[in-house]
Coordinates of C-alpha atoms and ligand atoms in Angstrom, one line a residue:
X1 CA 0.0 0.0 0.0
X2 CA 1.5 3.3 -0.9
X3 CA 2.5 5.0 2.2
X4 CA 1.1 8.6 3.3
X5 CA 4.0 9.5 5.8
X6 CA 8.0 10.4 5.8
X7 CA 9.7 12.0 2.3
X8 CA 5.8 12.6 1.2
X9 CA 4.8 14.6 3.9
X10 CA 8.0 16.5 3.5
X11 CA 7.3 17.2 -0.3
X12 CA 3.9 17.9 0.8
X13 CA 5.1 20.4 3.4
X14 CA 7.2 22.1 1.4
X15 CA 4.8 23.7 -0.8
X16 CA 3.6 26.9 -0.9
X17 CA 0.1 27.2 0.1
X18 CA -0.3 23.7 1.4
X19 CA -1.0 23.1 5.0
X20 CA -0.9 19.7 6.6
X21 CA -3.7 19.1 8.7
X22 CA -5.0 16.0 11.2
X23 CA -7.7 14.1 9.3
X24 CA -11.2 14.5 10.8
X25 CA -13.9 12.1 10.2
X26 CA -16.4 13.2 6.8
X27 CA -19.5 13.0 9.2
X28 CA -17.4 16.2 9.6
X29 CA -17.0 17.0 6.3
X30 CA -20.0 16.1 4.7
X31 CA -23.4 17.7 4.6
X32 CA -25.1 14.3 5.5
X33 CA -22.6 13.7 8.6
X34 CA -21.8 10.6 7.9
X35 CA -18.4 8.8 7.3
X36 CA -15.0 7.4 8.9
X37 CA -12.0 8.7 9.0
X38 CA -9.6 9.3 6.0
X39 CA -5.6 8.5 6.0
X40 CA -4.6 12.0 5.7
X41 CA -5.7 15.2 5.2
X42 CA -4.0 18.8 3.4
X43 CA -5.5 21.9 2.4
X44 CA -4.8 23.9 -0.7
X45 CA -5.1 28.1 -0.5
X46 CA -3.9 28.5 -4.0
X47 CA -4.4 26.8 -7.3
X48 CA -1.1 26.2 -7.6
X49 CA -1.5 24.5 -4.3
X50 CA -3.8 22.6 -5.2
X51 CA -2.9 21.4 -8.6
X52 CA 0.7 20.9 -7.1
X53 CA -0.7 18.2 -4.5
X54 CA -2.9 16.1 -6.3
X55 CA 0.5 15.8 -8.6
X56 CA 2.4 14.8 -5.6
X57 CA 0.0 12.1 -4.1
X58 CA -0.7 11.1 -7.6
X59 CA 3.3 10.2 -8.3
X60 CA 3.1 8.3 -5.0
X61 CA 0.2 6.2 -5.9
X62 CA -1.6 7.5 -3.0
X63 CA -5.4 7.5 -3.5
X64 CA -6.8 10.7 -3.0
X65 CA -10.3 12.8 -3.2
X66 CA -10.6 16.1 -3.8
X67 CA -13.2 17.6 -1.2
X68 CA -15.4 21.7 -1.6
X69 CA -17.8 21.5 0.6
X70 CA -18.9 17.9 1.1
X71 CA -22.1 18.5 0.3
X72 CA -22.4 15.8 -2.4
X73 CA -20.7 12.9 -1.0
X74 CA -21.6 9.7 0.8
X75 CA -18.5 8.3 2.2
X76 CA -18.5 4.6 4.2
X77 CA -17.8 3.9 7.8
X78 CA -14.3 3.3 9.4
X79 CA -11.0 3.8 8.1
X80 CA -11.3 5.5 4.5
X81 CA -8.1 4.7 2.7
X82 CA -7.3 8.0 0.8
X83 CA -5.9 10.9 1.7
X84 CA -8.5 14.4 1.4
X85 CA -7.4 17.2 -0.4
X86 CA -9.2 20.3 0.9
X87 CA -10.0 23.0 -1.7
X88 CA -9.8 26.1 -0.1
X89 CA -8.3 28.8 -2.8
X90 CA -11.3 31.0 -2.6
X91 CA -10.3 34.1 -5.2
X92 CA -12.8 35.3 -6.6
X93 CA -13.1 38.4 -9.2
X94 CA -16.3 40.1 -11.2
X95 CA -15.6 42.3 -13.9
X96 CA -18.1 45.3 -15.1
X97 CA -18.4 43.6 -18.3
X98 CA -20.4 40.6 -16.1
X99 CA -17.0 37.8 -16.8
X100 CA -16.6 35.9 -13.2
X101 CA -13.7 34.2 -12.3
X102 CA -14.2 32.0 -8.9
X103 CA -11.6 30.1 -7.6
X104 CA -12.4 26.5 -6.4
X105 CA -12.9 26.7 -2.9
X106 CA -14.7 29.5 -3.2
X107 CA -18.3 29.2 -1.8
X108 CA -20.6 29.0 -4.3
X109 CA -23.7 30.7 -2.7
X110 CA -20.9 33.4 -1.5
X111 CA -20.1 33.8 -5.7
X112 CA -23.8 34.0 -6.8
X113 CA -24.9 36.6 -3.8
X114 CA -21.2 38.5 -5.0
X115 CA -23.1 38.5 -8.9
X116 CA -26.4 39.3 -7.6
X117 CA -24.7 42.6 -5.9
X118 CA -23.3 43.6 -8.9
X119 CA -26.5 43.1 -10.5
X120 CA -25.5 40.4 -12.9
X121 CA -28.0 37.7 -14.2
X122 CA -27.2 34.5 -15.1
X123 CA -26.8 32.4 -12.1
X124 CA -29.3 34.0 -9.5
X125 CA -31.8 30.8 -10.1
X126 CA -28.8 28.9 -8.2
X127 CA -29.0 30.6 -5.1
X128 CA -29.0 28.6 -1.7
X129 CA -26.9 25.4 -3.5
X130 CA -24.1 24.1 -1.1
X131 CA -20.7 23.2 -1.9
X132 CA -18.0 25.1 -3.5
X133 CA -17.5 26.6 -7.3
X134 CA -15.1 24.3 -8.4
X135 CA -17.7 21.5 -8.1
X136 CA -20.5 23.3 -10.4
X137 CA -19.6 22.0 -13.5
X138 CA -18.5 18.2 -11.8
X139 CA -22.2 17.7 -12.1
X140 CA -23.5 20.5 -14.0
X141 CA -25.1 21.9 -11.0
X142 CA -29.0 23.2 -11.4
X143 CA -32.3 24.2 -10.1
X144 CA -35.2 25.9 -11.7
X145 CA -34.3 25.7 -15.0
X146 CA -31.0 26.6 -14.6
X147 CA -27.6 25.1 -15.0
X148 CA -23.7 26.3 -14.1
X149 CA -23.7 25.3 -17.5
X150 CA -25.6 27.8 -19.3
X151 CA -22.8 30.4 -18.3
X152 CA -19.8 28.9 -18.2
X153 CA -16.9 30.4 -20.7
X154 CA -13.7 28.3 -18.9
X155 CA -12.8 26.2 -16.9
X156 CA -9.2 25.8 -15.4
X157 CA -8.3 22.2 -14.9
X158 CA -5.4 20.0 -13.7
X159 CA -5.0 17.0 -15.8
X160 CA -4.2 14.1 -13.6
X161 CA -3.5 12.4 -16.3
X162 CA -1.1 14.6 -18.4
X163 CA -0.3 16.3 -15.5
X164 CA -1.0 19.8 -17.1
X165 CA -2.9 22.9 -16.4
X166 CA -4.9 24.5 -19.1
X167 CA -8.3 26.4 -19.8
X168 CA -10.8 24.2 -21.6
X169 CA -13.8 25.0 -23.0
X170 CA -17.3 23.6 -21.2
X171 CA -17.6 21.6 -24.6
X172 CA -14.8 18.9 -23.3
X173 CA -16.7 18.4 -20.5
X174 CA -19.8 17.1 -22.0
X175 CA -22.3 18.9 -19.6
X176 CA -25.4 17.3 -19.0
X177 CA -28.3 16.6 -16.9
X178 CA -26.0 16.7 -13.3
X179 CA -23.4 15.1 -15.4
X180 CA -19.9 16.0 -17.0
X181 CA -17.2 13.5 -17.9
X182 CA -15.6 14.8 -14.2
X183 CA -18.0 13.3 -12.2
X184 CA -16.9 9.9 -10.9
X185 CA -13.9 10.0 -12.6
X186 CA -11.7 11.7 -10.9
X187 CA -9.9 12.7 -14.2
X188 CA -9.2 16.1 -13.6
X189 CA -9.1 18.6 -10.9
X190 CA -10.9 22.0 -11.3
X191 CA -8.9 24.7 -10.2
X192 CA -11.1 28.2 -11.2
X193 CA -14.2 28.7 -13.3
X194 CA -14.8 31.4 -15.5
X195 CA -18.6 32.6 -16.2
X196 CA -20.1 35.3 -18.6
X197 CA -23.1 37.0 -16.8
X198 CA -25.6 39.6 -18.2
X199 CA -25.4 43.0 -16.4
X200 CA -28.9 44.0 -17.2
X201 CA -30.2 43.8 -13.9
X202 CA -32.8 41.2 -15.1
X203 CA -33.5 37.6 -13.8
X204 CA -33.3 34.7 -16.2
X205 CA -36.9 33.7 -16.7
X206 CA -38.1 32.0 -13.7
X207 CA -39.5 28.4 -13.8
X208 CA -41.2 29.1 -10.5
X209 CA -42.5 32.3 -11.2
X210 CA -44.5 30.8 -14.3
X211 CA -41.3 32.1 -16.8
X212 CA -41.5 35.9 -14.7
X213 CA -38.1 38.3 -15.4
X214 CA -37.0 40.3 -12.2
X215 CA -35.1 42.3 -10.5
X216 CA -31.9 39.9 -9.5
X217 CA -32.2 40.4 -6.3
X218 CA -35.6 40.2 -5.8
X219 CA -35.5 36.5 -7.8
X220 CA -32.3 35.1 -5.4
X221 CA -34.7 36.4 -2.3
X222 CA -37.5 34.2 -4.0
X223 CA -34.7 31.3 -4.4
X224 CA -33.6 31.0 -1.3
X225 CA -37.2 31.2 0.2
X226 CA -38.5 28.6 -1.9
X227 CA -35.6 25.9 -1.1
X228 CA -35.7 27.2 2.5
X229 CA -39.0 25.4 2.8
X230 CA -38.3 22.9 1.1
X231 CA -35.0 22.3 3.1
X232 CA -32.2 23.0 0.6
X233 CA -30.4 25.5 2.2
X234 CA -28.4 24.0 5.1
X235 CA -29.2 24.9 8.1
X236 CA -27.3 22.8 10.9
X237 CA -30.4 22.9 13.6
X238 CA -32.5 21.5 11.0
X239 CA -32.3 17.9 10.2
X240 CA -34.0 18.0 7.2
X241 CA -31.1 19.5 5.7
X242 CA -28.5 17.2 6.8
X243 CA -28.6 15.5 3.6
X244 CA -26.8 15.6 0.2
X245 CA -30.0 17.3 -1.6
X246 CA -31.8 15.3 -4.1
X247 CA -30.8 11.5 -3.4
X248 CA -31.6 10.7 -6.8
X249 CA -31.4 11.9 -10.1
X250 CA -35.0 12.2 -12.5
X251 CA -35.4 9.3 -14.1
X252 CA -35.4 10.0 -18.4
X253 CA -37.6 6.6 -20.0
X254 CA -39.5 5.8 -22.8
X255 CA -42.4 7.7 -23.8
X256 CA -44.8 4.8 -23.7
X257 CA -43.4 3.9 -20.2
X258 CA -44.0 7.6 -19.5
X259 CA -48.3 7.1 -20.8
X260 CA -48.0 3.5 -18.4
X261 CA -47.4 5.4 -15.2
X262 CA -49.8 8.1 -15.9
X263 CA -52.6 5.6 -16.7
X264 CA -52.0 3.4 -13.6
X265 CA -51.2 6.0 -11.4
X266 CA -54.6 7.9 -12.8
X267 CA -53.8 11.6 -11.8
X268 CA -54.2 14.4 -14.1
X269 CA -50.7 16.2 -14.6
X270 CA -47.9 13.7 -13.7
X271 CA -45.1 16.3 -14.7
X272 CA -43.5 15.0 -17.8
X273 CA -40.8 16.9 -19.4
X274 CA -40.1 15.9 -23.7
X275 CA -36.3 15.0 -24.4
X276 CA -34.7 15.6 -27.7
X277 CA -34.2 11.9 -28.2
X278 CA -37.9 11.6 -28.0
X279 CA -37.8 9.9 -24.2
X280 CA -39.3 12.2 -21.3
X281 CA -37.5 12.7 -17.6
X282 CA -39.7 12.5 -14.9
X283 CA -39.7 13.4 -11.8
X284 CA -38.3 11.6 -9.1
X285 CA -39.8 13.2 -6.0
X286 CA -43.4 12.6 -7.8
X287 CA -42.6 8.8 -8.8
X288 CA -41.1 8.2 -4.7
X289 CA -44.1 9.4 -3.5
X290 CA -46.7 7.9 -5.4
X291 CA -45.1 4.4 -5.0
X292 CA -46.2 5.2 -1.1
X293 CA -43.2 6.6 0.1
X294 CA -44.1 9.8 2.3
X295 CA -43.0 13.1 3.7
X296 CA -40.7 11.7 6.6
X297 CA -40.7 7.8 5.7
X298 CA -40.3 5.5 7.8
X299 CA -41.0 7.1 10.8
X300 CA -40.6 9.7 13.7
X301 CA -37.1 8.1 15.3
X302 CA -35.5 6.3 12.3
X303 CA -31.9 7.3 12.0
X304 CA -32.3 8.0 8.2
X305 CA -36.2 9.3 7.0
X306 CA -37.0 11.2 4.1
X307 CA -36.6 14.7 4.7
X308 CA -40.2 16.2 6.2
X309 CA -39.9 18.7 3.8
X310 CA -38.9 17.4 0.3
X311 CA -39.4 13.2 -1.0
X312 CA -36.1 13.7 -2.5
X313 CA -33.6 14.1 0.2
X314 CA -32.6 11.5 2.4
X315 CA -31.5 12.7 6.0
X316 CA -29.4 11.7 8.9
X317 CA -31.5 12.6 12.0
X318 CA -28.5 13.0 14.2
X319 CA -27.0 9.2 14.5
X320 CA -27.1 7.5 11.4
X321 CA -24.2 5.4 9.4
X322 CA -23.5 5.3 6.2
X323 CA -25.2 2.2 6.5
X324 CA -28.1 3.5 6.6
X325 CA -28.5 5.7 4.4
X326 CA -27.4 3.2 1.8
X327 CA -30.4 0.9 3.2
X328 CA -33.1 3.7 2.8
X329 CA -31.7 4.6 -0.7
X330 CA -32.6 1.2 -1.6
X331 CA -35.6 0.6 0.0
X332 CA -37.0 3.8 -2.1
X333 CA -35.0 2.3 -5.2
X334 CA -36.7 -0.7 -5.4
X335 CA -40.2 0.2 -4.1
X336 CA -40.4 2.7 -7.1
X337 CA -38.6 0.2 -9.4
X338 CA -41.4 -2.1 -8.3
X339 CA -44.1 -0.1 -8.8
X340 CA -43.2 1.4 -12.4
X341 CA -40.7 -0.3 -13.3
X342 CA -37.8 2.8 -13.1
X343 CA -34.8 2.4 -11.4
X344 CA -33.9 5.7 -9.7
X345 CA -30.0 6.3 -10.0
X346 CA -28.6 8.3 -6.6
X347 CA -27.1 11.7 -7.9
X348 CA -24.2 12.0 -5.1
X349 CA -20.8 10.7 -5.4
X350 CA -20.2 7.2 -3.1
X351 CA -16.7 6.5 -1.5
X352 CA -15.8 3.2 -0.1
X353 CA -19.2 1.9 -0.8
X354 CA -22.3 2.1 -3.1
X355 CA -26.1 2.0 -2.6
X356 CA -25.9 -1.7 -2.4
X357 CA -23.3 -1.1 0.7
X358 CA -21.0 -3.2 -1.3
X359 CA -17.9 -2.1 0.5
X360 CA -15.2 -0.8 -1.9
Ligands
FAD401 C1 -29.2 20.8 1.0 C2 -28.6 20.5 -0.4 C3 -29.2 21.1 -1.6 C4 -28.6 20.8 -2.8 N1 -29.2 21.4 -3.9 C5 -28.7 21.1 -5.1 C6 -29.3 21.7 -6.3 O1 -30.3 22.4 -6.2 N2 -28.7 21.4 -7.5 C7 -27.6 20.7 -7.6 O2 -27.1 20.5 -8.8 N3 -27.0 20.2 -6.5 C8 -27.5 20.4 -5.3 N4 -26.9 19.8 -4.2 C9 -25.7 18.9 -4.3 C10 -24.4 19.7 -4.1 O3 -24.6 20.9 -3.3 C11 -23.7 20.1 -5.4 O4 -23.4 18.9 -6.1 C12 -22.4 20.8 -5.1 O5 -21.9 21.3 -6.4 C13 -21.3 19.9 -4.5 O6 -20.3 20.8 -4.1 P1 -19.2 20.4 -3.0 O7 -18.1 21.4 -3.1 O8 -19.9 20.2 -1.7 O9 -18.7 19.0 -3.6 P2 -18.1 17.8 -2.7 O10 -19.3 17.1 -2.0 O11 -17.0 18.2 -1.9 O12 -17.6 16.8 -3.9 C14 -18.5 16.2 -4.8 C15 -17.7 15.6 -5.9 O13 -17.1 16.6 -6.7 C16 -15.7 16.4 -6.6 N5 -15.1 17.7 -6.5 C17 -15.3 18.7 -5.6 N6 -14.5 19.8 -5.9 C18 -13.8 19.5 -7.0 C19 -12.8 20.1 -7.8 N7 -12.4 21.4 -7.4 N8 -12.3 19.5 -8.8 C20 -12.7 18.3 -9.2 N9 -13.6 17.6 -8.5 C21 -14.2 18.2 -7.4 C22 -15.4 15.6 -5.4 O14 -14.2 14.9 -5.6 C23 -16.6 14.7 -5.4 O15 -16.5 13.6 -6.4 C24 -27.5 20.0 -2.9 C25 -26.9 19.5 -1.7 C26 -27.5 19.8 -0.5 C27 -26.8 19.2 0.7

């Protein structure tokens, strides 16, 4: 096993911007609070920093995750053999024009509220999400109708595999639906993001306000409101937001699938949203709970429920293990795959295990 200690540690010291810290456990770390211990832990204040120790650990062989804000991640119990790399260079710079640049560790929510004060539109719809800006594009983040994606120019990258640091264009990424080719592969680190906003003054159009353009302000204040009640915006004396947001991704199937589930489930309106290919995402929230599975499931003093806000979050009420989490993923997973015959695919990244709590 490659070793974490010695002549690394002493490389690892030596660089500028790098500071070796004590590992704490990811129920630390994570917005879902669960999660053992890792080998090792350092945290990056620069780019270069950061670039410079993925490089390192990566020459050694030593497994490694990069880690913003730990607020898409389910990480396994005990001793988790890789070493955390802490993005905390936190630049970040708005130009008059509306270009962003945002350093890694910056905080996202702390970026969008810094766009919305300059008046720039663009990414106001993505107030309230947790986690850092150099995991937007990993998955493309989103929410009402909006993507990182729509307004991304750049993105600065370390590639683990040719070891270099370059721009590239959103296009190599392959955005999609809470997807790029980043996200569980570990390919490339993201070091700074570069957006183009609009410095009208004026919203996007807002899905929630029936396609309405405001103010920018006035349509962040309606964002975070909205996912306040709905428990998105972390708030550490609510459980219902100790979680890792949606648990699960919507589901895209085949249109006559799509005219099945209506028909059985015999409510007007099941939302159903075309695709170019022709299939039609669903929603998962509205496919959990009409295969039975409520506001809170199972009940009052599980470790894990459903949030009692929101059928798509699953949340530790203070105790729980990875464990089980995994176990109520599954147990919605298969009760909707049951009923309609759609698998549900969780949307965070798993470490050291997967929704089957196969440990890896
Ligand atoms: C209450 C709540 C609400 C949420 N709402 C939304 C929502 O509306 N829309 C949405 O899309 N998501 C949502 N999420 C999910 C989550 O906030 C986003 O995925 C966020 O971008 C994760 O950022 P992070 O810094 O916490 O990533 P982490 O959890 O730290 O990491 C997640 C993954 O990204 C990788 N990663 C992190 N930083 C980098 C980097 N610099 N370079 C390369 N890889 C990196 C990690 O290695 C890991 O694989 C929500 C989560 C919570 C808890």
């Amino acid at each position: 096993m490659a070793r974490f200690d010695g002549p690394l540690l002493e490389k690892l010291s030596a660089v500028a911007g790098l500071e070796i810290l004590e590992p704490v456990a990811f129920a630390q770390l994570t917005s879902l609070h669960v999660g053992g211990t890792p080998r090792g832990m350092v945290r990056a204040t620069t780019s270069d920093a950061l670039a410079h120790a993925v490089k390192l650990l990566d020459e050694a062989s030593v497994p490694l995750l990069v880690v913003g804000g730990g607020s898409n991640l389910v990480v396994a119990e005990g001793d988790v053999d890789l070493v955390v790399v802490l993005a905390a260079n936190d630049a970040v710079n708005v130009s008059e024009q509306g270009i962003v640049h945002a350093e890694a560790g910056a905080v996202w929510d702390s970026v969008v509220a810094t766009t919305v004060e300059h008046g720039l539109s663009g990414i106001e719809a993505l107030s309230g999400i947790p986690g850092s800006a150099g995991a937007t594009p990993v998955q493309n983040v989103g929410a009402y109708g909006a993507e990182v994606g729509d307004v991304l120019t750049q993105v600065k990258l370390y590639n683990r595999e040719t070891k270099e640091t370059g721009w590239v264009k959103p296009e190599q990424l392959e955005l999609a639906y809470r997807y790029s080719n980043l996200k569980f592969t570990n390919r490339a680190v993201v070091l700074e993001i570069e957006m183009e906003l609009d410095p009208s003054g004026v919203s996007i159009p807002l899905r929630h306000l029936g396609g309405q353009q405001v103010p920018v302000a006035e349509a962040r204040a309606s964002v975070l409101e909205l996912r306040g009640q709905k428990g998105m915006v972390i708030n550490p004396e609510d459980h219902d937001t100790w979680s890792a947001g949606s648990f699960f991704t919507n589901p895209v199937v085949d249109k006559a699938l799509a005219d099945e589930i209506e028909a059985k489930v015999g409510e007007e309106g099941m939302p159903r949203f075309a695709q170019p290919d022709g299939r039609e995402k669903l929603a998962a929230a509205w496919l959990i709970e009409r295969a039975g599975f409520r506001r809170g499931y199972p009940a009052e003093d599980a470790p894990v429920r459903l949030s009692t806000k929101h059928t798509l979050a699953i949340t530790n009420r203070g105790g729980a293990t990875a464990s089980d989490v995994a176990g109520l993923a599954r147990t919605i997973r298969d009760g909707v795959e049951r009923e309609f015959g759609v698998r549900l695919v969780p949307e965070p990244v798993w470490i050291g295990m997967d929704i089957d709590d196969i440990q890896k």
